Structures are given as C-alpha cells and as structure tokens.
C-alpha cells in the first residue's frame, strides 16, 4: 500500500454527472490508494452507482476530474477506460443467460497482462468449476455474483469497481464474497465497493465514504466505525 503522502491510484475530484437534464452528482471527491478496499456507503438513490458508472464513462455527461495512475479519464470512452486497467461489476451482474459459465468467463477481452487464469478463478470460486457447462439461467444468485466477479478478473484490470455484490444473497454466500474480496486484496487488487450493508463493509474495507444526494458527506477509517456508529445509523436509516 502506498504511504499516506503518496499519490492515490484513483483520484476523483469535483465529479459532476447528469442523466439527461437530471443533475445527479454534485462535486464528488474521494481517493483510493493502491491495495486498498474503499467503500461508498449510502441509502438508495444517494449516487453511489452513478459514481461508479461515471468513473467508467458509462454515464457520458460528466465533468470534473477522474485520474487513474495519473491519467485523466474524463473525456475517454468506456472501452478506453477499461484498457487503462479498471473493471466494473454491476449490481445486475450482466450474466448472459444463453451462455454457459465457461462462455461467460471467456467473453470479456483482455485489457492488460496479468489477468487471472481460469484455474485461479476456480480456486476463488469452486462452485464455478462444478457449474462450468451450466447456462447462466441455471445459476443461483450467489453463483451469478461469483461468475460476474470472476469474469472481470480475467481482463487484467487491477482496480475493481463492485456494485452491491452482496445484494439479495444468503449470509453464507455473503461471507464467501467477503473472503474473496480479502483474498483479492492480498493478491494486490484495489477495490472500490458500493454497499448499503455497512456491517459487511466493515469486515473487508480500509476506509469508507458516505454519500447522500450526490455528495460525499462524511468519511471514516474502518477503525473509526465503532465511534461513529450512531451517526452512521442516521446516514443509512438503519
């Protein structure tokens, strides 16, 4: 991990974004250092997913600055941003129902050297090896999430943007996803995680940013969560 004075891997400054005429992000600023797991916490509609999509260029009307490894991404298309070494795993997972698990895994292009081989993905997600010939429609919600994460690990991206990876999953699968995130961090990946479940986030993250109405309104180190739990309950409505 970089020292506190070092340049962040991802630096977002004064990010504004629009859906048509609707102004959704209002000057979002935060940073992620290499090797960190950082979460964006907030209620539904706070702007968390829009932030990830704006970083990736999926939301095309955006201003401000998004720098990755010192390279400005604002103005680049999504495919060029992906080739810079970022990968996005959406909440809806995007599994192709008519394709097998193996075909889904092999579908994304390699954007950088260093993507995980299938055997390393199966070591993370043994279920996928067992379901290799199964169609996407035959997978459980947890297996679909494993496949969605496994698929982006093949691309060579080292900065992973994960949108609500635990949404709707059973506790045992949530624990497995948490173990996977911890393992990926140990292997040198950097992860920006959107979550509503701050109890899960607290088990994997180094730092947290809280979003509300398209703005960052607070931030905590993971070690500070306990001292700020009542405030966090108020932010998240729990």
JSON list of C-alpha atoms in Angstrom, two decimals:
[
{"chain": "A", "resi": 1, "resn": "UNK", "atom": "CA", "xyz": [0.00, 0.00, 0.00]},
{"chain": "A", "resi": 2, "resn": "UNK", "atom": "CA", "xyz": [1.17, 3.50, -0.69]},
{"chain": "A", "resi": 3, "resn": "UNK", "atom": "CA", "xyz": [2.27, 5.71, 2.13]},
{"chain": "A", "resi": 4, "resn": "UNK", "atom": "CA", "xyz": [-0.13, 8.49, 3.18]},
{"chain": "A", "resi": 5, "resn": "UNK", "atom": "CA", "xyz": [1.83, 11.09, 1.25]},
{"chain": "A", "resi": 6, "resn": "UNK", "atom": "CA", "xyz": [1.92, 9.11, -1.98]},
{"chain": "A", "resi": 7, "resn": "UNK", "atom": "CA", "xyz": [-0.29, 9.77, -4.98]},
{"chain": "A", "resi": 8, "resn": "UNK", "atom": "CA", "xyz": [-3.57, 7.80, -4.94]},
{"chain": "A", "resi": 9, "resn": "UNK", "atom": "CA", "xyz": [-4.23, 5.14, -7.56]},
{"chain": "A", "resi": 10, "resn": "UNK", "atom": "CA", "xyz": [-7.66, 6.70, -8.21]},
{"chain": "A", "resi": 11, "resn": "UNK", "atom": "CA", "xyz": [-8.37, 10.37, -7.53]},
{"chain": "A", "resi": 12, "resn": "UNK", "atom": "CA", "xyz": [-11.89, 11.71, -8.09]},
{"chain": "A", "resi": 13, "resn": "UNK", "atom": "CA", "xyz": [-12.27, 15.48, -7.77]},
{"chain": "A", "resi": 14, "resn": "UNK", "atom": "CA", "xyz": [-15.39, 17.61, -8.14]},
{"chain": "A", "resi": 15, "resn": "UNK", "atom": "CA", "xyz": [-17.16, 14.95, -10.20]},
{"chain": "A", "resi": 16, "resn": "UNK", "atom": "CA", "xyz": [-20.48, 16.16, -11.59]},
{"chain": "A", "resi": 17, "resn": "UNK", "atom": "CA", "xyz": [-22.80, 13.89, -13.58]},
{"chain": "A", "resi": 18, "resn": "UNK", "atom": "CA", "xyz": [-26.16, 14.10, -15.32]},
{"chain": "A", "resi": 19, "resn": "UNK", "atom": "CA", "xyz": [-28.79, 11.70, -16.63]},
{"chain": "A", "resi": 20, "resn": "UNK", "atom": "CA", "xyz": [-30.31, 13.81, -19.38]},
{"chain": "A", "resi": 21, "resn": "UNK", "atom": "CA", "xyz": [-31.32, 17.04, -17.66]},
{"chain": "A", "resi": 22, "resn": "UNK", "atom": "CA", "xyz": [-31.20, 15.48, -14.18]},
{"chain": "A", "resi": 23, "resn": "UNK", "atom": "CA", "xyz": [-28.13, 16.60, -12.23]},
{"chain": "A", "resi": 24, "resn": "UNK", "atom": "CA", "xyz": [-27.18, 13.56, -10.11]},
{"chain": "A", "resi": 25, "resn": "UNK", "atom": "CA", "xyz": [-23.64, 14.06, -8.78]},
{"chain": "A", "resi": 26, "resn": "UNK", "atom": "CA", "xyz": [-22.68, 17.38, -7.21]},
{"chain": "A", "resi": 27, "resn": "UNK", "atom": "CA", "xyz": [-18.93, 17.68, -6.81]},
{"chain": "A", "resi": 28, "resn": "UNK", "atom": "CA", "xyz": [-17.98, 14.20, -5.57]},
{"chain": "A", "resi": 29, "resn": "UNK", "atom": "CA", "xyz": [-14.36, 13.97, -4.38]},
{"chain": "A", "resi": 30, "resn": "UNK", "atom": "CA", "xyz": [-12.52, 11.00, -2.89]},
{"chain": "A", "resi": 31, "resn": "UNK", "atom": "CA", "xyz": [-9.43, 8.87, -3.43]},
{"chain": "A", "resi": 32, "resn": "UNK", "atom": "CA", "xyz": [-8.39, 5.23, -3.38]},
{"chain": "A", "resi": 33, "resn": "UNK", "atom": "CA", "xyz": [-4.80, 4.17, -2.78]},
{"chain": "A", "resi": 34, "resn": "UNK", "atom": "CA", "xyz": [-3.21, 1.10, -4.35]},
{"chain": "A", "resi": 35, "resn": "UNK", "atom": "CA", "xyz": [-4.06, -2.07, -2.44]},
{"chain": "A", "resi": 36, "resn": "UNK", "atom": "CA", "xyz": [-6.99, -0.56, -0.51]},
{"chain": "A", "resi": 37, "resn": "UNK", "atom": "CA", "xyz": [-10.59, -1.64, -0.26]},
{"chain": "A", "resi": 38, "resn": "UNK", "atom": "CA", "xyz": [-12.69, 1.52, -0.06]},
{"chain": "A", "resi": 39, "resn": "UNK", "atom": "CA", "xyz": [-16.48, 1.61, 0.23]},
{"chain": "A", "resi": 40, "resn": "UNK", "atom": "CA", "xyz": [-19.09, 4.12, -0.82]},
{"chain": "A", "resi": 41, "resn": "UNK", "atom": "CA", "xyz": [-21.91, 3.85, 1.72]},
{"chain": "A", "resi": 42, "resn": "UNK", "atom": "CA", "xyz": [-25.34, 5.44, 1.46]},
{"chain": "A", "resi": 43, "resn": "UNK", "atom": "CA", "xyz": [-29.04, 4.90, 1.02]},
{"chain": "A", "resi": 44, "resn": "UNK", "atom": "CA", "xyz": [-30.68, 4.01, -2.28]},
{"chain": "A", "resi": 45, "resn": "UNK", "atom": "CA", "xyz": [-30.54, 6.97, -4.65]},
{"chain": "A", "resi": 46, "resn": "UNK", "atom": "CA", "xyz": [-27.55, 8.58, -2.94]},
{"chain": "A", "resi": 47, "resn": "UNK", "atom": "CA", "xyz": [-25.49, 8.49, -6.14]},
{"chain": "A", "resi": 48, "resn": "UNK", "atom": "CA", "xyz": [-23.20, 5.55, -5.38]},
{"chain": "A", "resi": 49, "resn": "UNK", "atom": "CA", "xyz": [-23.86, 3.56, -8.55]},
{"chain": "A", "resi": 50, "resn": "UNK", "atom": "CA", "xyz": [-23.82, 6.72, -10.65]},
{"chain": "A", "resi": 51, "resn": "UNK", "atom": "CA", "xyz": [-20.36, 7.46, -9.25]},
{"chain": "A", "resi": 52, "resn": "UNK", "atom": "CA", "xyz": [-19.05, 4.08, -10.43]},
{"chain": "A", "resi": 53, "resn": "UNK", "atom": "CA", "xyz": [-20.69, 4.46, -13.83]},
{"chain": "A", "resi": 54, "resn": "UNK", "atom": "CA", "xyz": [-19.28, 7.97, -14.18]},
{"chain": "A", "resi": 55, "resn": "UNK", "atom": "CA", "xyz": [-15.77, 6.75, -13.37]},
{"chain": "A", "resi": 56, "resn": "UNK", "atom": "CA", "xyz": [-16.16, 4.09, -16.09]},
{"chain": "A", "resi": 57, "resn": "UNK", "atom": "CA", "xyz": [-17.62, 6.51, -18.64]},
{"chain": "A", "resi": 58, "resn": "UNK", "atom": "CA", "xyz": [-20.96, 4.70, -18.77]},
{"chain": "A", "resi": 59, "resn": "UNK", "atom": "CA", "xyz": [-22.56, 7.98, -17.68]},
{"chain": "A", "resi": 60, "resn": "UNK", "atom": "CA", "xyz": [-21.26, 10.09, -20.52]},
{"chain": "A", "resi": 61, "resn": "UNK", "atom": "CA", "xyz": [-22.30, 13.57, -19.39]},
{"chain": "A", "resi": 62, "resn": "UNK", "atom": "CA", "xyz": [-19.84, 14.27, -16.62]},
{"chain": "A", "resi": 63, "resn": "UNK", "atom": "CA", "xyz": [-17.35, 16.93, -15.63]},
{"chain": "A", "resi": 64, "resn": "UNK", "atom": "CA", "xyz": [-14.61, 17.26, -13.04]},
{"chain": "A", "resi": 65, "resn": "UNK", "atom": "CA", "xyz": [-11.58, 15.01, -12.79]},
{"chain": "A", "resi": 66, "resn": "UNK", "atom": "CA", "xyz": [-11.11, 11.25, -12.55]},
{"chain": "A", "resi": 67, "resn": "UNK", "atom": "CA", "xyz": [-7.44, 10.31, -12.58]},
{"chain": "A", "resi": 68, "resn": "UNK", "atom": "CA", "xyz": [-6.16, 6.73, -12.58]},
{"chain": "A", "resi": 69, "resn": "UNK", "atom": "CA", "xyz": [-2.42, 6.24, -12.23]},
{"chain": "A", "resi": 70, "resn": "UNK", "atom": "CA", "xyz": [-2.16, 9.96, -13.04]},
{"chain": "A", "resi": 71, "resn": "UNK", "atom": "CA", "xyz": [-4.08, 9.59, -16.31]},
{"chain": "A", "resi": 72, "resn": "UNK", "atom": "CA", "xyz": [-7.20, 11.75, -16.75]},
{"chain": "A", "resi": 73, "resn": "UNK", "atom": "CA", "xyz": [-10.21, 9.59, -17.63]},
{"chain": "A", "resi": 74, "resn": "UNK", "atom": "CA", "xyz": [-12.81, 12.33, -18.09]},
{"chain": "A", "resi": 75, "resn": "UNK", "atom": "CA", "xyz": [-13.42, 12.55, -21.81]},
{"chain": "A", "resi": 76, "resn": "UNK", "atom": "CA", "xyz": [-12.41, 8.96, -22.52]},
{"chain": "A", "resi": 77, "resn": "UNK", "atom": "CA", "xyz": [-14.92, 6.36, -23.70]},
{"chain": "A", "resi": 78, "resn": "UNK", "atom": "CA", "xyz": [-15.74, 3.30, -21.60]},
{"chain": "A", "resi": 79, "resn": "UNK", "atom": "CA", "xyz": [-13.65, 0.94, -23.71]},
{"chain": "A", "resi": 80, "resn": "UNK", "atom": "CA", "xyz": [-10.58, 3.16, -23.39]},
{"chain": "A", "resi": 81, "resn": "UNK", "atom": "CA", "xyz": [-11.13, 3.49, -19.64]},
{"chain": "A", "resi": 82, "resn": "UNK", "atom": "CA", "xyz": [-11.30, -0.30, -19.34]},
{"chain": "A", "resi": 83, "resn": "UNK", "atom": "CA", "xyz": [-7.99, -0.57, -21.18]},
{"chain": "A", "resi": 84, "resn": "UNK", "atom": "CA", "xyz": [-6.45, 1.66, -18.50]},
{"chain": "A", "resi": 85, "resn": "UNK", "atom": "CA", "xyz": [-6.96, -1.24, -16.07]},
{"chain": "A", "resi": 86, "resn": "UNK", "atom": "CA", "xyz": [-10.38, -0.62, -14.48]},
{"chain": "A", "resi": 87, "resn": "UNK", "atom": "CA", "xyz": [-13.23, -3.12, -14.42]},
{"chain": "A", "resi": 88, "resn": "UNK", "atom": "CA", "xyz": [-16.85, -2.67, -13.36]},
{"chain": "A", "resi": 89, "resn": "UNK", "atom": "CA", "xyz": [-19.06, -5.40, -11.90]},
{"chain": "A", "resi": 90, "resn": "UNK", "atom": "CA", "xyz": [-22.65, -4.04, -11.99]},
{"chain": "A", "resi": 91, "resn": "UNK", "atom": "CA", "xyz": [-25.33, -4.77, -9.43]},
{"chain": "A", "resi": 92, "resn": "UNK", "atom": "CA", "xyz": [-27.43, -6.54, -12.08]},
{"chain": "A", "resi": 93, "resn": "UNK", "atom": "CA", "xyz": [-24.39, -8.76, -12.81]},
{"chain": "A", "resi": 94, "resn": "UNK", "atom": "CA", "xyz": [-24.90, -8.84, -16.58]},
{"chain": "A", "resi": 95, "resn": "UNK", "atom": "CA", "xyz": [-24.70, -12.61, -16.97]},
{"chain": "A", "resi": 96, "resn": "UNK", "atom": "CA", "xyz": [-25.60, -13.84, -20.46]},
{"chain": "A", "resi": 97, "resn": "UNK", "atom": "CA", "xyz": [-28.36, -16.34, -19.75]},
{"chain": "A", "resi": 98, "resn": "UNK", "atom": "CA", "xyz": [-27.96, -18.29, -23.01]},
{"chain": "A", "resi": 99, "resn": "UNK", "atom": "CA", "xyz": [-24.21, -18.84, -22.50]},
{"chain": "A", "resi": 100, "resn": "UNK", "atom": "CA", "xyz": [-22.55, -21.39, -20.24]},
{"chain": "A", "resi": 101, "resn": "UNK", "atom": "CA", "xyz": [-20.45, -20.42, -17.25]},
{"chain": "A", "resi": 102, "resn": "UNK", "atom": "CA", "xyz": [-17.30, -21.11, -19.26]},
{"chain": "A", "resi": 103, "resn": "UNK", "atom": "CA", "xyz": [-18.51, -18.99, -22.19]},
{"chain": "A", "resi": 104, "resn": "UNK", "atom": "CA", "xyz": [-19.40, -16.14, -19.85]},
{"chain": "A", "resi": 105, "resn": "UNK", "atom": "CA", "xyz": [-15.95, -16.31, -18.26]},
{"chain": "A", "resi": 106, "resn": "UNK", "atom": "CA", "xyz": [-14.16, -16.27, -21.60]},
{"chain": "A", "resi": 107, "resn": "UNK", "atom": "CA", "xyz": [-16.25, -13.48, -23.12]},
{"chain": "A", "resi": 108, "resn": "UNK", "atom": "CA", "xyz": [-14.53, -10.28, -21.89]},
{"chain": "A", "resi": 109, "resn": "UNK", "atom": "CA", "xyz": [-11.39, -9.18, -23.76]},
{"chain": "A", "resi": 110, "resn": "UNK", "atom": "CA", "xyz": [-8.03, -8.96, -22.03]},
{"chain": "A", "resi": 111, "resn": "UNK", "atom": "CA", "xyz": [-7.25, -5.27, -21.45]},
{"chain": "A", "resi": 112, "resn": "UNK", "atom": "CA", "xyz": [-3.90, -5.68, -19.70]},
{"chain": "A", "resi": 113, "resn": "UNK", "atom": "CA", "xyz": [-1.46, -8.51, -18.99]},
{"chain": "A", "resi": 114, "resn": "UNK", "atom": "CA", "xyz": [-1.85, -10.26, -15.66]},
{"chain": "A", "resi": 115, "resn": "UNK", "atom": "CA", "xyz": [-5.47, -11.41, -15.76]},
{"chain": "A", "resi": 116, "resn": "UNK", "atom": "CA", "xyz": [-6.28, -14.46, -13.68]},
{"chain": "A", "resi": 117, "resn": "UNK", "atom": "CA", "xyz": [-6.32, -17.81, -15.45]},
{"chain": "A", "resi": 118, "resn": "UNK", "atom": "CA", "xyz": [-9.41, -19.98, -15.07]},
{"chain": "A", "resi": 119, "resn": "UNK", "atom": "CA", "xyz": [-7.72, -22.24, -12.53]},
{"chain": "A", "resi": 120, "resn": "UNK", "atom": "CA", "xyz": [-7.07, -19.28, -10.21]},
{"chain": "A", "resi": 121, "resn": "UNK", "atom": "CA", "xyz": [-10.68, -18.15, -10.61]},
{"chain": "A", "resi": 122, "resn": "UNK", "atom": "CA", "xyz": [-11.87, -21.66, -9.73]},
{"chain": "A", "resi": 123, "resn": "UNK", "atom": "CA", "xyz": [-9.65, -21.57, -6.64]},
{"chain": "A", "resi": 124, "resn": "UNK", "atom": "CA", "xyz": [-11.59, -18.46, -5.56]},
{"chain": "A", "resi": 125, "resn": "UNK", "atom": "CA", "xyz": [-14.99, -19.81, -6.62]},
{"chain": "A", "resi": 126, "resn": "UNK", "atom": "CA", "xyz": [-15.03, -23.65, -6.60]},
{"chain": "A", "resi": 127, "resn": "UNK", "atom": "CA", "xyz": [-18.75, -23.60, -7.44]},
{"chain": "A", "resi": 128, "resn": "UNK", "atom": "CA", "xyz": [-17.97, -22.25, -10.90]},
{"chain": "A", "resi": 129, "resn": "UNK", "atom": "CA", "xyz": [-15.85, -25.27, -11.79]},
{"chain": "A", "resi": 130, "resn": "UNK", "atom": "CA", "xyz": [-18.74, -27.54, -10.85]},
{"chain": "A", "resi": 131, "resn": "UNK", "atom": "CA", "xyz": [-21.17, -25.47, -12.97]},
{"chain": "A", "resi": 132, "resn": "UNK", "atom": "CA", "xyz": [-18.85, -24.88, -15.94]},
{"chain": "A", "resi": 133, "resn": "UNK", "atom": "CA", "xyz": [-21.28, -26.30, -18.53]},
{"chain": "A", "resi": 134, "resn": "UNK", "atom": "CA", "xyz": [-24.40, -24.82, -16.94]},
{"chain": "A", "resi": 135, "resn": "UNK", "atom": "CA", "xyz": [-26.24, -21.97, -18.61]},
{"chain": "A", "resi": 136, "resn": "UNK", "atom": "CA", "xyz": [-26.47, -18.62, -16.87]},
{"chain": "A", "resi": 137, "resn": "UNK", "atom": "CA", "xyz": [-30.19, -19.18, -16.27]},
{"chain": "A", "resi": 138, "resn": "UNK", "atom": "CA", "xyz": [-29.43, -22.25, -14.16]},
{"chain": "A", "resi": 139, "resn": "UNK", "atom": "CA", "xyz": [-27.23, -20.45, -11.63]},
{"chain": "A", "resi": 140, "resn": "UNK", "atom": "CA", "xyz": [-28.30, -19.29, -8.19]},
{"chain": "A", "resi": 141, "resn": "UNK", "atom": "CA", "xyz": [-27.96, -15.61, -7.29]},
{"chain": "A", "resi": 142, "resn": "UNK", "atom": "CA", "xyz": [-24.76, -16.32, -5.40]},
{"chain": "A", "resi": 143, "resn": "UNK", "atom": "CA", "xyz": [-23.27, -18.27, -8.31]},
{"chain": "A", "resi": 144, "resn": "UNK", "atom": "CA", "xyz": [-24.17, -15.46, -10.70]},
{"chain": "A", "resi": 145, "resn": "UNK", "atom": "CA", "xyz": [-22.33, -12.99, -8.45]},
{"chain": "A", "resi": 146, "resn": "UNK", "atom": "CA", "xyz": [-19.28, -15.26, -8.35]},
{"chain": "A", "resi": 147, "resn": "UNK", "atom": "CA", "xyz": [-19.37, -15.51, -12.13]},
{"chain": "A", "resi": 148, "resn": "UNK", "atom": "CA", "xyz": [-19.71, -11.74, -12.53]},
{"chain": "A", "resi": 149, "resn": "UNK", "atom": "CA", "xyz": [-16.66, -11.13, -10.34]},
{"chain": "A", "resi": 150, "resn": "UNK", "atom": "CA", "xyz": [-14.70, -14.00, -11.86]},
{"chain": "A", "resi": 151, "resn": "UNK", "atom": "CA", "xyz": [-15.32, -12.68, -15.35]},
{"chain": "A", "resi": 152, "resn": "UNK", "atom": "CA", "xyz": [-13.70, -9.29, -14.70]},
{"chain": "A", "resi": 153, "resn": "UNK", "atom": "CA", "xyz": [-10.68, -10.93, -13.03]},
{"chain": "A", "resi": 154, "resn": "UNK", "atom": "CA", "xyz": [-9.72, -12.40, -16.40]},
{"chain": "A", "resi": 155, "resn": "UNK", "atom": "CA", "xyz": [-9.36, -8.98, -18.03]},
{"chain": "A", "resi": 156, "resn": "UNK", "atom": "CA", "xyz": [-6.11, -7.95, -16.34]},
{"chain": "A", "resi": 157, "resn": "UNK", "atom": "CA", "xyz": [-7.74, -4.97, -14.60]},
{"chain": "A", "resi": 158, "resn": "UNK", "atom": "CA", "xyz": [-6.28, -4.31, -11.15]},
{"chain": "A", "resi": 159, "resn": "UNK", "atom": "CA", "xyz": [-8.82, -1.72, -9.98]},
{"chain": "A", "resi": 160, "resn": "UNK", "atom": "CA", "xyz": [-12.19, -3.38, -9.47]},
{"chain": "A", "resi": 161, "resn": "UNK", "atom": "CA", "xyz": [-15.44, -1.42, -9.07]},
{"chain": "A", "resi": 162, "resn": "UNK", "atom": "CA", "xyz": [-18.00, -3.68, -7.38]},
{"chain": "A", "resi": 163, "resn": "UNK", "atom": "CA", "xyz": [-21.62, -2.50, -7.15]},
{"chain": "A", "resi": 164, "resn": "UNK", "atom": "CA", "xyz": [-23.62, -4.09, -4.29]},
{"chain": "A", "resi": 165, "resn": "UNK", "atom": "CA", "xyz": [-22.02, -7.55, -4.60]},
{"chain": "A", "resi": 166, "resn": "UNK", "atom": "CA", "xyz": [-23.92, -8.88, -1.55]},
{"chain": "A", "resi": 167, "resn": "UNK", "atom": "CA", "xyz": [-27.38, -7.64, -2.55]},
{"chain": "A", "resi": 168, "resn": "UNK", "atom": "CA", "xyz": [-30.03, -10.35, -2.04]},
{"chain": "A", "resi": 169, "resn": "UNK", "atom": "CA", "xyz": [-27.57, -13.09, -1.14]},
{"chain": "A", "resi": 170, "resn": "UNK", "atom": "CA", "xyz": [-27.72, -15.61, 1.71]},
{"chain": "A", "resi": 171, "resn": "UNK", "atom": "CA", "xyz": [-25.40, -14.96, 4.69]},
{"chain": "A", "resi": 172, "resn": "UNK", "atom": "CA", "xyz": [-23.14, -17.91, 3.83]},
{"chain": "A", "resi": 173, "resn": "UNK", "atom": "CA", "xyz": [-22.62, -16.53, 0.30]},
{"chain": "A", "resi": 174, "resn": "UNK", "atom": "CA", "xyz": [-22.02, -13.02, 1.65]},
{"chain": "A", "resi": 175, "resn": "UNK", "atom": "CA", "xyz": [-19.28, -14.45, 3.83]},
{"chain": "A", "resi": 176, "resn": "UNK", "atom": "CA", "xyz": [-17.76, -16.16, 0.78]},
{"chain": "A", "resi": 177, "resn": "UNK", "atom": "CA", "xyz": [-17.83, -12.89, -1.19]},
{"chain": "A", "resi": 178, "resn": "UNK", "atom": "CA", "xyz": [-16.14, -11.18, 1.76]},
{"chain": "A", "resi": 179, "resn": "UNK", "atom": "CA", "xyz": [-13.43, -13.83, 1.87]},
{"chain": "A", "resi": 180, "resn": "UNK", "atom": "CA", "xyz": [-12.90, -13.38, -1.87]},
{"chain": "A", "resi": 181, "resn": "UNK", "atom": "CA", "xyz": [-12.51, -9.60, -1.53]},
{"chain": "A", "resi": 182, "resn": "UNK", "atom": "CA", "xyz": [-9.96, -10.13, 1.24]},
{"chain": "A", "resi": 183, "resn": "UNK", "atom": "CA", "xyz": [-8.05, -12.64, -0.91]},
{"chain": "A", "resi": 184, "resn": "UNK", "atom": "CA", "xyz": [-8.06, -10.29, -3.91]},
{"chain": "A", "resi": 185, "resn": "UNK", "atom": "CA", "xyz": [-6.66, -7.51, -1.74]},
{"chain": "A", "resi": 186, "resn": "UNK", "atom": "CA", "xyz": [-3.91, -9.85, -0.57]},
{"chain": "A", "resi": 187, "resn": "UNK", "atom": "CA", "xyz": [-3.14, -10.56, -4.24]},
{"chain": "A", "resi": 188, "resn": "UNK", "atom": "CA", "xyz": [-2.64, -6.86, -4.94]},
{"chain": "A", "resi": 189, "resn": "UNK", "atom": "CA", "xyz": [-6.02, -5.82, -6.32]},
{"chain": "A", "resi": 190, "resn": "UNK", "atom": "CA", "xyz": [-7.53, -2.47, -5.39]},
{"chain": "A", "resi": 191, "resn": "UNK", "atom": "CA", "xyz": [-11.29, -2.41, -4.85]},
{"chain": "A", "resi": 192, "resn": "UNK", "atom": "CA", "xyz": [-13.89, 0.36, -4.79]},
{"chain": "A", "resi": 193, "resn": "UNK", "atom": "CA", "xyz": [-17.02, -1.16, -3.30]},
{"chain": "A", "resi": 194, "resn": "UNK", "atom": "CA", "xyz": [-20.56, 0.22, -3.28]},
{"chain": "A", "resi": 195, "resn": "UNK", "atom": "CA", "xyz": [-22.53, -1.13, -0.32]},
{"chain": "A", "resi": 196, "resn": "UNK", "atom": "CA", "xyz": [-25.60, -0.48, 1.78]},
{"chain": "A", "resi": 197, "resn": "UNK", "atom": "CA", "xyz": [-24.67, -3.24, 4.23]},
{"chain": "A", "resi": 198, "resn": "UNK", "atom": "CA", "xyz": [-22.10, -1.42, 6.37]},
{"chain": "A", "resi": 199, "resn": "UNK", "atom": "CA", "xyz": [-21.72, -4.45, 8.63]},
{"chain": "A", "resi": 200, "resn": "UNK", "atom": "CA", "xyz": [-20.39, -6.38, 5.64]},
{"chain": "A", "resi": 201, "resn": "UNK", "atom": "CA", "xyz": [-18.31, -3.40, 4.51]},
{"chain": "A", "resi": 202, "resn": "UNK", "atom": "CA", "xyz": [-16.69, -3.23, 7.94]},
{"chain": "A", "resi": 203, "resn": "UNK", "atom": "CA", "xyz": [-15.35, -6.78, 7.52]},
{"chain": "A", "resi": 204, "resn": "UNK", "atom": "CA", "xyz": [-13.45, -6.01, 4.29]},
{"chain": "A", "resi": 205, "resn": "UNK", "atom": "CA", "xyz": [-12.76, -2.28, 3.90]},
{"chain": "A", "resi": 206, "resn": "UNK", "atom": "CA", "xyz": [-9.94, 0.01, 4.95]},
{"chain": "A", "resi": 207, "resn": "UNK", "atom": "CA", "xyz": [-11.92, 3.24, 4.62]},
{"chain": "A", "resi": 208, "resn": "UNK", "atom": "CA", "xyz": [-15.48, 4.39, 4.00]},
{"chain": "A", "resi": 209, "resn": "UNK", "atom": "CA", "xyz": [-17.06, 7.40, 2.31]},
{"chain": "A", "resi": 210, "resn": "UNK", "atom": "CA", "xyz": [-20.72, 8.21, 2.99]},
{"chain": "A", "resi": 211, "resn": "UNK", "atom": "CA", "xyz": [-22.84, 9.60, 0.15]},
{"chain": "A", "resi": 212, "resn": "UNK", "atom": "CA", "xyz": [-26.11, 11.50, 0.27]},
{"chain": "A", "resi": 213, "resn": "UNK", "atom": "CA", "xyz": [-27.90, 13.37, -2.50]},
{"chain": "A", "resi": 214, "resn": "UNK", "atom": "CA", "xyz": [-24.99, 13.03, -4.90]},
{"chain": "A", "resi": 215, "resn": "UNK", "atom": "CA", "xyz": [-22.36, 14.32, -2.46]},
{"chain": "A", "resi": 216, "resn": "UNK", "atom": "CA", "xyz": [-19.76, 12.89, -0.09]},
{"chain": "A", "resi": 217, "resn": "UNK", "atom": "CA", "xyz": [-20.96, 13.97, 3.35]},
{"chain": "A", "resi": 218, "resn": "UNK", "atom": "CA", "xyz": [-18.59, 12.06, 5.65]},
{"chain": "A", "resi": 219, "resn": "UNK", "atom": "CA", "xyz": [-15.65, 9.65, 5.74]},
{"chain": "A", "resi": 220, "resn": "UNK", "atom": "CA", "xyz": [-14.27, 7.18, 8.26]},
{"chain": "A", "resi": 221, "resn": "UNK", "atom": "CA", "xyz": [-11.35, 4.85, 8.58]},
{"chain": "A", "resi": 222, "resn": "UNK", "atom": "CA", "xyz": [-12.62, 1.37, 9.31]},
{"chain": "A", "resi": 223, "resn": "UNK", "atom": "CA", "xyz": [-11.09, 1.62, 12.79]},
{"chain": "A", "resi": 224, "resn": "UNK", "atom": "CA", "xyz": [-13.32, 4.66, 13.46]},
{"chain": "A", "resi": 225, "resn": "UNK", "atom": "CA", "xyz": [-16.64, 2.97, 12.63]},
{"chain": "A", "resi": 226, "resn": "UNK", "atom": "CA", "xyz": [-17.37, 1.94, 16.20]},
{"chain": "A", "resi": 227, "resn": "UNK", "atom": "CA", "xyz": [-17.07, 5.52, 17.47]},
{"chain": "A", "resi": 228, "resn": "UNK", "atom": "CA", "xyz": [-19.36, 6.77, 14.71]},
{"chain": "A", "resi": 229, "resn": "UNK", "atom": "CA", "xyz": [-21.96, 4.01, 14.67]},
{"chain": "A", "resi": 230, "resn": "UNK", "atom": "CA", "xyz": [-24.91, 6.20, 15.75]},
{"chain": "A", "resi": 231, "resn": "UNK", "atom": "CA", "xyz": [-24.09, 8.80, 13.14]},
{"chain": "A", "resi": 232, "resn": "UNK", "atom": "CA", "xyz": [-23.80, 6.05, 10.52]},
{"chain": "A", "resi": 233, "resn": "UNK", "atom": "CA", "xyz": [-27.21, 4.66, 11.52]},
{"chain": "A", "resi": 234, "resn": "UNK", "atom": "CA", "xyz": [-28.64, 8.11, 10.90]},
{"chain": "A", "resi": 235, "resn": "UNK", "atom": "CA", "xyz": [-27.00, 8.40, 7.49]},
{"chain": "A", "resi": 236, "resn": "UNK", "atom": "CA", "xyz": [-28.17, 4.97, 6.36]},
{"chain": "A", "resi": 237, "resn": "UNK", "atom": "CA", "xyz": [-31.55, 4.93, 8.05]},
{"chain": "A", "resi": 238, "resn": "UNK", "atom": "CA", "xyz": [-30.92, 1.67, 9.91]}
]
